[in-house]
Amino acid sequence: MKWLVTFKKGIDHGKALKLLTELGYQVPSQPRFIPLGEDEETIEVEGPARLPQTARENENILKVYPSSRMSAF
Amino acid sequence: VAKVQVLVEVIRPVPEAFTRFAAAGTSPREAVTQSESVVSKLGDLGLEVVTEAPPIPLFAETERAAFAAFASAETSPDHRATSTVVACEIDSSKVNELAGRPHVKVWPNSRMEPFPRKRCRCGGQAAIGETIHLDESRAHPFDLARSAATQTDCRPFRPAVTLDIIRTLLAVEAVWRDGFRGQNIVVGLIDEGVSDFYPVIGGHERPGGSRPGTASIQSHGSMCAADVLVAAPFAKLYDYPFLAGQDAGSSGVALEMFQAILDQRRVNGTPHLTSNSYGFYSLPSRDEEPNHEAYDPDHPLNRKVREVIASGAACFFAAGNCGEECPAGNCHSSAIGPKRSISGANSLPETLAIAAVNSRHERIGYSAQGPGTLAAQKPDLSAYSHFFGNFGPGRPAGGTEKNFDNGTSAACPVAAGVAALLLSAFADLSPDDIRLALTETAIDLGPPGWDANTGAGVVNAGAAYTWLQRRGEEGSEEAVPVPRPRSSKRPSRGGRGTT
């Protein structure tokens, strides 16, 4: 399952990736943090469905959203 | 003594005249009661009310000025009538006496009839009252496409039509005649990838993804490219192939594509708008996944789309293909019909969701219906689908008459192409300006105003162009047609602008 994890802008990317890995998630081989507004940034990771629950307990993670799959109309 | 029919006008104020008229219109008894009340003081002249129709209120000049407010879609306040007219019968010998009464005017009540056919010098046209039978093979597209259409085009669908018919219906000629054909405008296509048969000048390549301009001519993205060029044949394209390659179609990849768009806009103001013909065929329940982008306006993809719009690029989205009458075969029940079939960024208030109609202005039965999951008033507009654009006999991707551009996927870039055409003439239109010009001039279908099947109606390039010209003449300098200047905010000629 894929997730979009948001962090506060300016977080050390290496630290964020390490945290996600420790939580049991696969991070992309070429990770790209995408800015959101002025205060946040997000990255897509892959892993089991419990991420929103475990992330809630971590002060560095702001929120976790599902990354869905879309199709051509 | 002969009786004559007259219209008796009694000059006496009547408050809430529209309410009284409406009440009389629903009940013949009430109509007669009201009429007899109006002429009650004239009974000594043998006046008889001869109709069960409601008495008709007439208004003073000062009241009439307020009627301008009736042009609004909102219900206006009631008004006071200054006089009332009732159809009566009276002895001809007493007409002059009636006319002499205070506060009374008498008017002839004439009889009108249809002009007899023998007087018609119509030169072969149908006389009044004759049924017109159109030879469909010779009929003008506007004769077949009716604004009152309430039919739905479901399987088996009506045959597709030619590109020329769609261009006629869009009235692009009015804009082309003035020299505007979408030149100097770049449309971003977030899709499956576009063939280099079409004018791809940039886009975004992600790791594990496809390079812009390298997709097959048979691709969905190539169809969308063809459909942008229906109205704006001189527009150029950026290709963001997010439905192809590794992780195709994921929100994360879409997010990356929209960030690439924002990056490019920061550099040179392009693309000027985007077209997005994708979305969901099934949805989780809101309880299961409240943070899914279908339900959460703060989902990162929804936020990024809003950032792109805030940068000045309108975002057109296909409404979707899960309309309840004949949904696409891969639609799950969770995404079919009103409240479910327009979701995610397609249903954001800031985006333009485009429904699909055929060339006869019939809603195509798979076209998704509002309300949307994020904004109630979706779709915003309709545009044409089911025509030979990329696919079909003699078209770039070829095929038989059974192959044609279809889906709300085709309708969306048609509408985006109309916006590109307008932008080539009016360089400074904001996303809100584009929305206003297209919705104010759309050909409204079904009941008056917006509806959940076709939105504000079918986009019309010629009408929107004229509307913007008139808005300019009325004092808004920004709306005077001015070709997009060759400023620094244009794509560089040196490279493909690929990020």
XYZ file of C-alpha atoms in Angstrom:
572
model
C 0.000 0.000 0.000
C 1.254 3.475 -0.837
C 1.129 6.507 1.384
C 1.880 10.200 1.200
C 3.586 11.289 4.428
C 3.801 14.984 5.253
C 6.562 16.571 7.331
C 7.181 20.081 8.533
C 9.220 21.963 5.950
C 12.937 21.975 6.646
C 13.171 18.540 8.227
C 16.449 16.800 7.511
C 15.518 14.520 4.591
C 18.005 11.864 5.651
C 16.492 11.841 9.121
C 12.975 11.598 7.706
C 13.884 8.689 5.432
C 15.613 6.904 8.308
C 12.537 7.357 10.466
C 10.268 5.924 7.775
C 12.575 2.977 7.267
C 12.626 2.301 11.018
C 8.826 2.324 10.973
C 8.998 -0.476 8.376
C 8.349 1.382 5.160
C 10.096 1.210 1.807
C 11.338 4.558 0.630
C 11.937 5.237 -3.078
C 15.397 4.634 -4.499
C 15.398 8.230 -5.701
C 13.378 9.938 -2.965
C 11.831 13.281 -3.789
C 10.272 15.492 -1.185
C 7.594 17.697 -2.746
C 6.861 21.056 -1.110
C 3.301 21.761 0.009
C 2.527 25.404 0.605
C 5.053 27.257 2.715
C 5.167 24.970 5.742
C 5.123 21.353 4.662
C 6.619 18.778 2.348
C 5.540 15.278 1.419
C 7.002 12.008 0.172
C 5.412 8.830 -1.172
C 6.366 5.586 0.591
C 5.157 2.011 0.467
C 4.232 -0.257 3.338
C 1.535 -1.938 5.379
C -1.781 -0.367 6.307
C -0.833 0.507 9.894
C 1.220 3.562 8.910
C -1.401 6.180 9.878
C -1.626 4.704 13.394
C 2.127 4.415 13.986
C 2.765 7.819 12.449
C 0.317 9.484 14.787
C 2.649 8.584 17.640
C 5.658 10.253 15.994
C 6.086 13.962 16.522
C 8.063 14.454 13.284
C 5.242 13.246 11.041
C 2.398 15.702 10.476
C -0.106 13.476 8.681
C -0.418 10.407 6.467
C -2.685 10.251 3.417
C -3.414 7.285 1.157
C -1.781 7.433 -2.273
C -4.477 6.096 -4.589
C -4.403 4.799 -8.116
C -6.197 6.682 -10.878
C -7.133 5.574 -14.389
C -7.783 7.284 -17.686
C -11.371 8.316 -18.360
C -78.836 44.053 -29.179
C -75.461 42.690 -30.344
C -72.938 41.787 -27.699
C -69.279 42.701 -28.182
C -66.119 41.337 -26.645
C -63.985 43.923 -24.892
C -60.979 44.124 -22.620
C -61.879 46.193 -19.561
C -58.970 47.832 -17.776
C -59.775 48.920 -14.240
C -57.225 51.350 -12.832
C -56.828 50.416 -9.206
C -53.666 49.385 -7.312
C -53.310 45.673 -6.630
C -50.606 44.635 -4.149
C -48.657 41.392 -4.723
C -49.987 41.128 -8.244
C -47.766 38.201 -9.260
C -48.939 36.120 -6.291
C -52.586 36.851 -7.113
C -52.039 35.993 -10.776
C -50.346 32.711 -9.865
C -53.244 31.792 -7.540
C -55.800 32.499 -10.261
C -53.776 30.478 -12.740
C -54.088 27.310 -10.697
C -57.870 27.560 -10.094
C -60.580 28.599 -12.626
C -62.879 29.356 -9.706
C -60.318 31.729 -8.191
C -59.795 33.295 -11.629
C -63.496 34.013 -12.060
C -63.772 35.302 -8.482
C -60.891 37.699 -9.050
C -62.278 38.861 -12.432
C -65.747 39.496 -11.017
C -64.199 41.408 -8.144
C -62.318 43.665 -10.584
C -65.507 44.639 -12.507
C -67.940 44.401 -9.561
C -68.757 48.124 -9.656
C -69.679 47.943 -13.356
C -72.368 45.277 -13.048
C -75.180 47.774 -13.667
C -74.032 47.975 -17.293
C -74.710 44.279 -17.851
C -70.984 43.503 -18.071
C -70.250 39.769 -18.085
C -66.906 38.090 -17.474
C -66.432 35.667 -20.371
C -63.267 33.833 -19.451
C -61.907 31.534 -16.795
C -58.447 32.919 -17.470
C -56.872 35.001 -14.704
C -57.265 38.798 -14.778
C -54.046 40.334 -16.104
C -52.127 42.881 -13.996
C -50.463 45.867 -15.670
C -47.661 47.853 -14.102
C -46.548 51.476 -13.959
C -43.375 52.613 -15.726
C -41.683 52.987 -12.362
C -42.469 49.383 -11.447
C -41.299 48.172 -14.854
C -37.845 49.600 -14.254
C -37.488 47.172 -11.364
C -38.218 44.258 -13.713
C -34.588 44.379 -14.830
C -33.888 42.377 -11.694
C -35.871 39.479 -13.222
C -32.822 38.685 -15.363
C -31.266 37.205 -12.234
C -31.615 33.501 -11.578
C -32.867 34.368 -8.081
C -36.588 34.894 -7.368
C -37.354 38.627 -7.310
C -39.805 40.389 -4.949
C -43.479 40.700 -5.895
C -44.793 44.008 -7.322
C -47.890 46.170 -7.108
C -50.015 46.435 -10.259
C -51.566 49.787 -11.186
C -54.446 48.324 -13.150
C -56.050 45.005 -14.091
C -57.484 43.801 -17.394
C -60.455 41.425 -17.665
C -62.031 39.996 -20.836
C -65.769 40.812 -20.789
C -68.854 40.907 -22.970
C -71.241 43.873 -23.084
C -74.134 45.202 -25.168
C -72.641 47.251 -27.971
C -74.946 50.117 -27.015
C -73.298 50.410 -23.614
C -69.646 50.460 -24.645
C -69.405 54.259 -24.656
C -71.014 54.504 -21.224
C -68.556 51.919 -19.897
C -65.648 53.849 -21.359
C -66.910 56.977 -19.629
C -66.813 55.484 -16.156
C -64.004 56.782 -13.896
C -60.847 54.659 -13.671
C -61.962 52.453 -16.560
C -60.513 52.004 -20.048
C -62.102 49.863 -22.721
C -60.050 48.118 -25.382
C -61.135 45.985 -28.326
C -60.685 42.282 -27.804
C -59.737 41.197 -31.300
C -59.504 37.720 -32.663
C -56.263 36.574 -34.165
C -55.806 33.613 -36.489
C -52.937 31.806 -38.125
C -52.003 33.156 -41.530
C -53.562 30.873 -44.118
C -51.015 28.769 -45.974
C -52.103 30.052 -49.341
C -50.731 33.472 -48.355
C -47.365 32.055 -47.410
C -44.594 33.035 -49.771
C -42.000 31.035 -47.965
C -39.891 30.009 -50.923
C -39.990 26.354 -50.061
C -39.704 26.786 -46.303
C -42.272 25.201 -44.057
C -45.387 27.262 -43.351
C -46.423 28.002 -39.785
C -47.921 24.912 -38.251
C -46.278 22.477 -40.621
C -44.049 19.832 -39.128
C -40.475 20.241 -40.264
C -38.804 17.021 -41.324
C -35.049 17.520 -41.498
C -32.940 15.642 -43.960
C -30.288 14.754 -41.382
C -27.630 14.142 -43.974
C -28.019 17.747 -45.161
C -28.996 19.478 -41.923
C -26.757 22.079 -40.338
C -25.253 20.806 -37.057
C -27.141 23.497 -35.130
C -30.461 22.205 -36.497
C -29.768 18.801 -34.968
C -28.256 20.023 -31.699
C -31.076 21.430 -29.605
C -30.729 23.450 -26.428
C -33.800 21.786 -24.930
C -32.392 18.290 -25.355
C -33.273 16.071 -22.424
C -32.405 12.748 -24.017
C -29.497 10.601 -22.945
C -27.243 8.893 -25.461
C -26.642 5.359 -24.173
C -25.450 2.116 -25.710
C -25.645 1.630 -28.620
C -24.392 5.192 -28.918
C -25.247 7.435 -31.821
C -22.636 7.418 -34.575
C -19.633 9.693 -34.099
C -19.364 12.871 -36.151
C -16.562 14.665 -37.939
C -14.183 17.212 -36.497
C -15.704 19.886 -38.744
C -19.109 19.386 -37.129
C -17.614 19.820 -33.659
C -15.778 22.959 -34.765
C -19.002 24.340 -36.212
C -20.861 23.635 -32.972
C -18.093 25.304 -30.956
C -18.326 28.340 -33.280
C -14.542 28.549 -33.450
C -14.721 30.315 -36.811
C -15.735 33.551 -35.081
C -12.432 33.532 -33.187
C -10.274 32.141 -35.994
C -11.548 34.874 -38.323
C -9.859 37.432 -36.073
C -6.576 35.554 -36.295
C -6.617 33.664 -33.006
C -6.094 29.894 -33.146
C -4.415 29.141 -29.827
C -0.995 30.413 -30.883
C 1.537 31.134 -28.110
C -0.429 29.058 -25.616
C 0.918 25.895 -24.015
C -1.475 23.303 -22.606
C -0.174 20.790 -20.062
C -1.556 17.279 -20.594
C -1.323 15.098 -17.486
C -2.105 11.731 -18.978
C -0.664 8.571 -20.509
C 1.817 10.316 -22.758
C 1.504 11.991 -26.153
C 2.884 11.036 -29.572
C 5.340 13.404 -31.231
C 2.852 13.578 -34.102
C 1.367 16.328 -31.975
C 3.176 19.587 -31.058
C 4.841 18.471 -27.806
C 7.497 21.013 -26.799
C 8.197 19.932 -23.229
C 6.847 18.304 -20.117
C 8.285 16.192 -17.319
C 10.116 12.889 -17.227
C 10.288 11.138 -13.883
C 12.564 8.255 -12.911
C 11.032 5.047 -14.257
C 8.561 7.022 -16.339
C 8.141 7.875 -20.000
C 9.825 10.695 -21.860
C 7.471 13.440 -23.103
C 6.446 13.065 -26.717
C 7.303 9.376 -27.040
C 3.933 7.690 -26.551
C 2.067 5.821 -29.266
C -0.353 7.641 -31.532
C -2.900 5.131 -30.182
C -2.405 6.359 -26.608
C -5.089 7.979 -24.489
C -2.818 11.018 -24.146
C -2.554 11.360 -27.931
C -6.346 11.400 -28.110
C -6.404 14.197 -25.541
C -3.771 16.089 -27.555
C -5.897 15.870 -30.684
C -8.886 17.118 -28.746
C -7.116 20.218 -27.374
C -6.315 21.106 -30.975
C -9.969 20.941 -32.064
C -10.503 24.550 -31.018
C -6.888 25.670 -30.684
C -4.939 24.080 -33.576
C -1.911 26.358 -33.067
C -1.545 25.604 -29.347
C 1.517 23.721 -28.126
C 1.660 20.952 -25.566
C 3.612 19.869 -22.523
C 3.408 16.144 -21.914
C 3.239 14.867 -18.313
C 2.966 11.078 -18.731
C 1.726 10.050 -15.310
C -0.551 7.172 -16.392
C 2.390 5.302 -17.955
C 5.480 3.567 -16.599
C 6.353 2.548 -13.057
C 3.716 3.444 -10.445
C 1.447 4.711 -13.208
C -1.588 6.589 -12.017
C -0.701 6.934 -8.351
C -1.467 10.102 -6.427
C 2.216 10.357 -5.624
C 3.180 10.480 -9.298
C 0.386 12.951 -10.046
C 1.716 15.077 -7.207
C 5.163 15.050 -8.801
C 3.699 16.052 -12.176
C 1.820 19.004 -10.680
C 4.963 20.093 -8.861
C 6.790 19.964 -12.216
C 4.052 22.179 -13.652
C 4.441 24.635 -10.803
C 8.238 24.638 -11.272
C 7.841 25.368 -14.989
C 5.309 28.121 -14.362
C 7.714 29.762 -11.935
C 10.363 29.778 -14.679
C 8.385 31.072 -17.652
C 4.665 31.126 -16.917
C 3.904 27.932 -18.830
C 1.889 25.790 -19.213
C -0.924 28.319 -19.369
C -3.516 25.703 -18.379
C -3.797 21.954 -17.824
C -6.110 19.202 -19.034
C -6.674 16.125 -16.866
C -8.677 13.171 -18.179
C -8.376 10.611 -15.391
C -9.767 9.773 -11.981
C -11.385 7.000 -9.986
C -13.589 4.098 -11.068
C -14.018 2.895 -7.492
C -13.821 4.565 -4.086
C -13.223 3.415 -0.533
C -15.938 4.410 1.920
C -15.547 7.744 3.657
C -15.456 5.931 7.009
C -12.670 3.616 5.897
C -10.425 6.281 4.431
C -11.464 9.784 5.488
C -8.102 11.138 4.278
C -8.524 9.756 0.757
C -8.297 12.541 -1.820
C -11.915 11.902 -2.793
C -12.996 13.184 0.619
C -10.171 15.242 2.095
C -9.633 18.618 0.399
C -6.295 18.859 2.220
C -4.903 15.694 0.649
C -1.484 16.682 -0.781
C -2.610 16.185 -4.393
C -5.665 18.408 -3.894
C -3.478 21.069 -2.291
C -0.944 20.897 -5.108
C -3.653 21.266 -7.741
C -4.908 24.362 -5.903
C -1.349 25.742 -5.860
C -1.144 25.360 -9.652
C -4.478 27.155 -10.085
C -3.328 29.886 -7.701
C -0.306 30.358 -9.972
C -2.735 31.348 -12.744
C -3.196 28.085 -14.662
C -6.775 26.853 -14.989
C -7.120 23.095 -14.434
C -9.724 21.258 -16.503
C -10.716 17.780 -15.277
C -12.882 15.142 -16.945
C -16.004 14.673 -14.821
C -15.691 10.892 -15.070
C -17.336 7.962 -16.842
C -19.504 6.503 -14.094
C -22.816 8.225 -14.798
C -25.673 6.108 -13.567
C -27.537 5.518 -16.864
C -24.799 3.613 -18.687
C -21.578 3.644 -16.648
C -18.318 2.432 -18.154
C -17.778 -1.297 -17.719
C -15.026 -0.901 -15.112
C -17.068 1.339 -12.772
C -17.611 -0.099 -9.301
C -20.922 0.698 -7.598
C -18.996 2.815 -5.052
C -18.240 5.357 -7.794
C -21.438 5.361 -9.880
C -23.978 8.173 -10.063
C -24.633 11.411 -8.149
C -22.454 12.172 -5.104
C -19.956 9.455 -6.057
C -18.934 9.728 -9.702
C -17.141 13.115 -9.547
C -14.460 12.901 -6.896
C -10.964 13.956 -5.888
C -9.347 16.925 -7.607
C -12.007 16.585 -10.337
C -14.515 17.802 -7.740
C -12.523 20.626 -6.139
C -14.358 23.976 -6.231
C -11.330 25.547 -7.948
C -11.125 23.077 -10.875
C -13.415 22.867 -13.904
C -15.128 19.470 -14.186
C -16.277 18.737 -17.732
C -19.223 16.464 -18.559
C -19.765 14.928 -22.011
C -22.493 15.529 -24.577
C -22.804 14.331 -28.167
C -23.148 16.559 -31.223
C -26.927 16.683 -30.700
C -26.554 18.090 -27.207
C -27.674 14.842 -25.643
C -25.879 13.954 -22.428
C -23.791 10.843 -22.948
C -25.101 8.364 -20.400
C -21.768 7.471 -18.833
C -20.957 11.114 -18.105
C -20.536 11.511 -14.346
C -23.119 13.427 -12.307
C -22.948 15.849 -9.452
C -22.903 16.667 -6.658
C -19.176 16.027 -6.379
C -17.557 14.580 -3.282
C -15.740 17.845 -2.484
C -17.971 20.508 -4.080
C -21.714 20.168 -4.613
C -21.991 22.134 -7.859
C -20.220 19.709 -10.185
C -19.849 19.247 -13.137
C -19.118 22.830 -14.089
C -19.634 22.569 -17.847
C -20.113 20.151 -20.722
C -18.193 19.665 -23.943
C -18.433 17.434 -26.997
C -17.292 13.832 -27.171
C -17.855 11.015 -29.707
C -16.181 12.486 -32.781
C -13.328 11.609 -35.121
C -10.391 13.500 -33.620
C -7.404 11.229 -33.062
C -9.281 8.045 -33.900
C -11.422 7.230 -36.916
C -11.260 7.055 -40.694
C -8.585 9.369 -42.042
C -7.514 10.510 -38.591
C -3.948 10.247 -37.167
C -4.568 7.025 -35.209
C -6.816 5.586 -37.913
C -9.609 3.055 -37.477
C -13.108 2.501 -38.727
C -16.227 4.473 -37.925
C -16.469 2.391 -34.746
C -13.265 4.022 -33.487
C -13.709 7.551 -32.265
C -12.576 9.910 -29.501
C -14.773 9.177 -26.543
C -15.358 9.470 -22.807
C -15.371 12.578 -20.703
C -11.659 12.144 -21.470
C -12.328 13.646 -24.903
C -14.740 16.307 -23.676
C -12.247 17.692 -21.140
C -9.478 18.633 -23.618
C -12.081 20.037 -26.016
C -13.070 22.482 -23.279
C -9.421 23.114 -22.381
C -8.750 23.842 -26.055
C -11.520 26.428 -26.063
C -9.860 28.068 -23.045
C -6.499 28.003 -24.871
C -8.151 29.680 -27.841
C -9.550 32.434 -25.603
C -6.166 32.876 -23.927
C -4.498 33.397 -27.301
C -6.850 36.355 -27.823
C -7.085 37.639 -24.243
C -3.646 37.144 -22.769
C -4.374 38.013 -19.157
C -7.394 35.872 -18.397
C -7.206 34.359 -14.923
C -8.676 30.929 -14.108
C -11.697 32.769 -12.658
C -12.070 34.828 -15.864
C -12.021 31.650 -17.933
C -14.616 30.021 -15.708
C -16.861 33.075 -15.926
C -16.553 33.485 -19.712
C -17.297 29.809 -20.346
C -20.187 29.455 -17.904
C -21.863 32.763 -18.833
C -21.924 31.787 -22.515
C -22.483 28.024 -22.311
C -25.451 26.564 -24.179
C -27.676 25.639 -21.263
C -29.334 22.233 -21.541
C -32.281 20.901 -19.572
C -33.815 23.116 -16.877
C -32.594 26.746 -16.765
C -29.282 27.259 -15.007
C -26.800 24.779 -13.629
C -27.802 21.152 -13.301
C -26.036 18.055 -12.003
C -25.913 16.345 -15.420
C -24.467 19.007 -17.723
C -23.406 21.834 -15.408
C -23.883 25.326 -16.826
C -24.159 23.884 -20.348
C -22.008 23.232 -23.396
C -18.929 25.397 -23.935
C -19.073 27.657 -26.970
C -15.904 29.362 -28.160
C -17.565 31.961 -30.383
C -20.002 33.086 -27.709
C -17.302 33.264 -25.031
C -15.061 35.284 -27.351
C -17.825 37.774 -28.129
C -18.744 37.996 -24.441
C -15.146 38.864 -23.554
C -14.998 41.466 -26.331
C -18.187 43.113 -25.073
C -16.944 43.038 -21.520
C -13.894 44.903 -22.786
C -16.023 47.462 -24.594
C -17.970 48.062 -21.395
C -14.886 49.393 -19.663
C -12.652 46.578 -18.529
C -9.455 47.251 -20.405
C -8.038 43.889 -19.567
C -10.653 42.151 -21.687
C -9.866 43.924 -24.963
C -8.525 41.244 -27.303
C -4.775 41.483 -27.201
C -2.549 38.707 -28.504
C -0.231 37.182 -25.946
C 2.953 39.275 -26.014
C 6.303 37.694 -26.669
C 7.496 38.354 -23.155
C 10.070 36.573 -21.070
C 7.254 34.464 -19.664
C 7.294 32.132 -22.634
C 8.838 28.705 -23.144
C 12.446 28.890 -24.262
C 13.124 28.073 -27.873
C 16.465 26.496 -27.072
C 15.211 23.285 -25.507
C 12.093 21.222 -25.029
C 11.500 22.660 -21.592
C 11.575 19.153 -20.210
C 12.278 18.929 -16.505
